[in-house]
Tab-separated table of C-alpha atoms in Angstrom:
chain	number	residue	atom	x	y	z
A	1	MET	CA	-0.115	-0.093	0.057
A	2	GLN	CA	2.885	2.479	0.853
A	3	ASN	CA	4.311	1.663	-2.567
A	4	ILE	CA	0.902	2.712	-4.308
A	5	LEU	CA	0.915	5.868	-2.233
A	6	THR	CA	4.601	6.870	-3.186
A	7	TRP	CA	3.753	6.353	-6.826
A	8	ALA	CA	0.486	8.206	-6.716
A	9	GLY	CA	2.253	11.065	-5.039
A	10	ARG	CA	4.920	11.086	-7.573
A	11	ILE	CA	2.340	11.249	-10.408
A	12	ALA	CA	0.374	13.900	-8.798
A	13	LEU	CA	3.661	15.807	-8.198
A	14	LEU	CA	4.596	15.466	-11.879
A	15	ALA	CA	0.930	16.768	-13.104
A	16	VAL	CA	1.273	19.672	-10.760
A	17	LEU	CA	4.748	20.718	-11.899
A	18	LEU	CA	3.708	20.401	-15.498
A	19	VAL	CA	0.610	22.596	-14.917
A	20	CYS	CA	2.925	25.161	-13.084
A	21	LEU	CA	5.565	25.038	-15.804
A	22	GLN	CA	3.026	25.595	-18.590
A	23	GLY	CA	1.470	28.629	-16.631
A	24	ALA	CA	4.778	30.064	-16.030
A	25	LEU	CA	6.006	29.718	-19.642
A	26	ASP	CA	2.989	30.500	-21.588
A	27	PRO	CA	2.532	34.355	-22.241
A	28	LEU	CA	-1.247	33.833	-23.023
A	29	TYR	CA	-2.059	31.721	-19.914
A	30	ASP	CA	-5.188	32.960	-18.505
A	31	ALA	CA	-5.281	32.398	-14.692
A	32	ALA	CA	-8.759	33.531	-14.330
A	33	ARG	CA	-10.172	30.840	-16.627
A	34	TRP	CA	-9.008	28.169	-14.149
A	35	ALA	CA	-10.096	29.984	-10.927
A	36	PRO	CA	-12.912	28.213	-9.136
A	37	PRO	CA	-16.194	30.167	-8.383
A	38	HIS	CA	-16.182	32.302	-5.033
A	39	ASP	CA	-18.847	29.970	-3.629
A	40	ALA	CA	-16.704	26.769	-4.062
A	41	VAL	CA	-13.634	28.625	-2.566
A	42	MET	CA	-15.938	29.528	0.456
A	43	HIS	CA	-16.934	25.894	0.842
A	44	VAL	CA	-13.219	24.671	0.845
A	45	ILE	CA	-12.532	27.297	3.374
A	46	TYR	CA	-15.139	26.250	5.639
A	47	GLY	CA	-14.513	22.611	5.359
A	48	TYR	CA	-10.777	23.224	6.263
A	49	LEU	CA	-11.450	25.726	9.034
A	50	LEU	CA	-14.144	23.561	10.603
A	51	THR	CA	-12.199	20.507	10.606
A	52	VAL	CA	-8.838	21.997	11.961
A	53	LEU	CA	-10.596	23.991	14.547
A	54	SER	CA	-12.648	21.085	15.690
A	55	ILE	CA	-9.417	18.942	15.905
A	56	LEU	CA	-8.020	21.691	18.222
A	57	ALA	CA	-10.957	22.074	20.283
A	58	LEU	CA	-11.660	18.352	20.760
A	59	PRO	CA	-8.229	16.837	21.138
A	60	LYS	CA	-9.694	13.394	22.551
A	61	VAL	CA	-11.574	12.958	19.378
A	62	LYS	CA	-9.780	11.202	16.331
A	63	PRO	CA	-9.172	13.633	13.599
A	64	TRP	CA	-10.669	11.283	11.002
A	65	ALA	CA	-13.862	10.840	13.022
A	66	ILE	CA	-14.214	14.746	13.029
A	67	GLY	CA	-13.549	14.706	9.330
A	68	GLY	CA	-16.327	11.894	8.827
A	69	VAL	CA	-18.648	14.269	10.729
A	70	PHE	CA	-18.142	17.122	8.475
A	71	ILE	CA	-18.308	14.994	5.387
A	72	ALA	CA	-21.673	13.519	6.518
A	73	LEU	CA	-22.726	17.031	7.548
A	74	GLY	CA	-22.147	18.225	4.142
A	75	VAL	CA	-23.882	15.393	2.258
A	76	GLY	CA	-26.770	15.767	4.787
A	77	LEU	CA	-27.203	19.495	4.040
A	78	GLU	CA	-26.802	19.037	0.302
A	79	THR	CA	-29.531	16.265	0.596
A	80	ALA	CA	-31.744	18.619	2.540
A	81	GLN	CA	-31.487	21.205	-0.149
A	82	ALA	CA	-32.295	18.815	-2.798
A	83	MET	CA	-35.418	17.701	-0.953
A	84	GLY	CA	-36.376	21.353	-0.522
A	85	TRP	CA	-36.263	21.113	3.431
A	86	VAL	CA	-33.767	24.114	3.582
A	87	SER	CA	-33.172	26.867	1.264
A	88	GLY	CA	-30.545	26.634	-1.547
A	89	THR	CA	-30.084	24.054	-4.351
A	90	PHE	CA	-28.267	20.827	-4.365
A	91	GLN	CA	-25.058	21.401	-6.102
A	92	LEU	CA	-22.465	18.491	-6.377
A	93	LYS	CA	-19.592	20.983	-6.604
A	94	ASP	CA	-20.397	22.224	-3.167
A	95	LEU	CA	-20.317	18.725	-1.867
A	96	ALA	CA	-17.030	18.251	-3.576
A	97	ALA	CA	-15.640	21.621	-2.297
A	98	ASN	CA	-16.547	20.624	1.215
A	99	LEU	CA	-14.780	17.273	0.669
A	100	GLY	CA	-11.806	19.100	-0.494
A	101	GLY	CA	-11.584	21.400	2.655
A	102	VAL	CA	-11.788	18.285	4.937
A	103	ILE	CA	-9.194	16.438	2.987
A	104	ALA	CA	-6.924	19.433	2.814
A	105	ALA	CA	-7.090	19.595	6.713
A	106	LEU	CA	-6.504	15.834	7.226
A	107	ALA	CA	-3.737	15.111	4.816
A	108	PRO	CA	-0.977	16.778	6.640
A	109	MET	CA	-1.491	14.587	9.467
A	110	SER	CA	-1.761	11.637	7.476
A	111	LEU	CA	1.509	12.428	5.796
A	112	ALA	CA	3.107	13.275	9.029
A	113	LYS	CA	2.190	9.769	10.345
A	114	ARG	CA	3.620	8.206	7.247
A	115	LYS	CA	6.933	10.072	7.449
A	116	ALA	CA	7.241	8.952	11.331
A	117	ARG	CA	7.404	5.492	10.299
């Protein structure tokens, strides 16, 4: 499993490096075209901050459990919107952005554990 994660990390690193290099060298590169909508950015930030601050506030609760709660809460809220129980509309991108924020909060802890081995 560790070998798979190592190779997945290498492939992701190469992809990000190639995108960065293309953006740096292309004089016609349009960064605004790739920027996510403000609403999605807000969902990522909230997912990240709620996860990190909950981990700090609840030191006896496992971080993965906290992340799971916020993912479940995001799914629940989006489902409630789809059913018309709360205001707003169901948007898969909002759910993905929430998930991205939670993963961004938990990933460094996972990587730190992996490095400690």
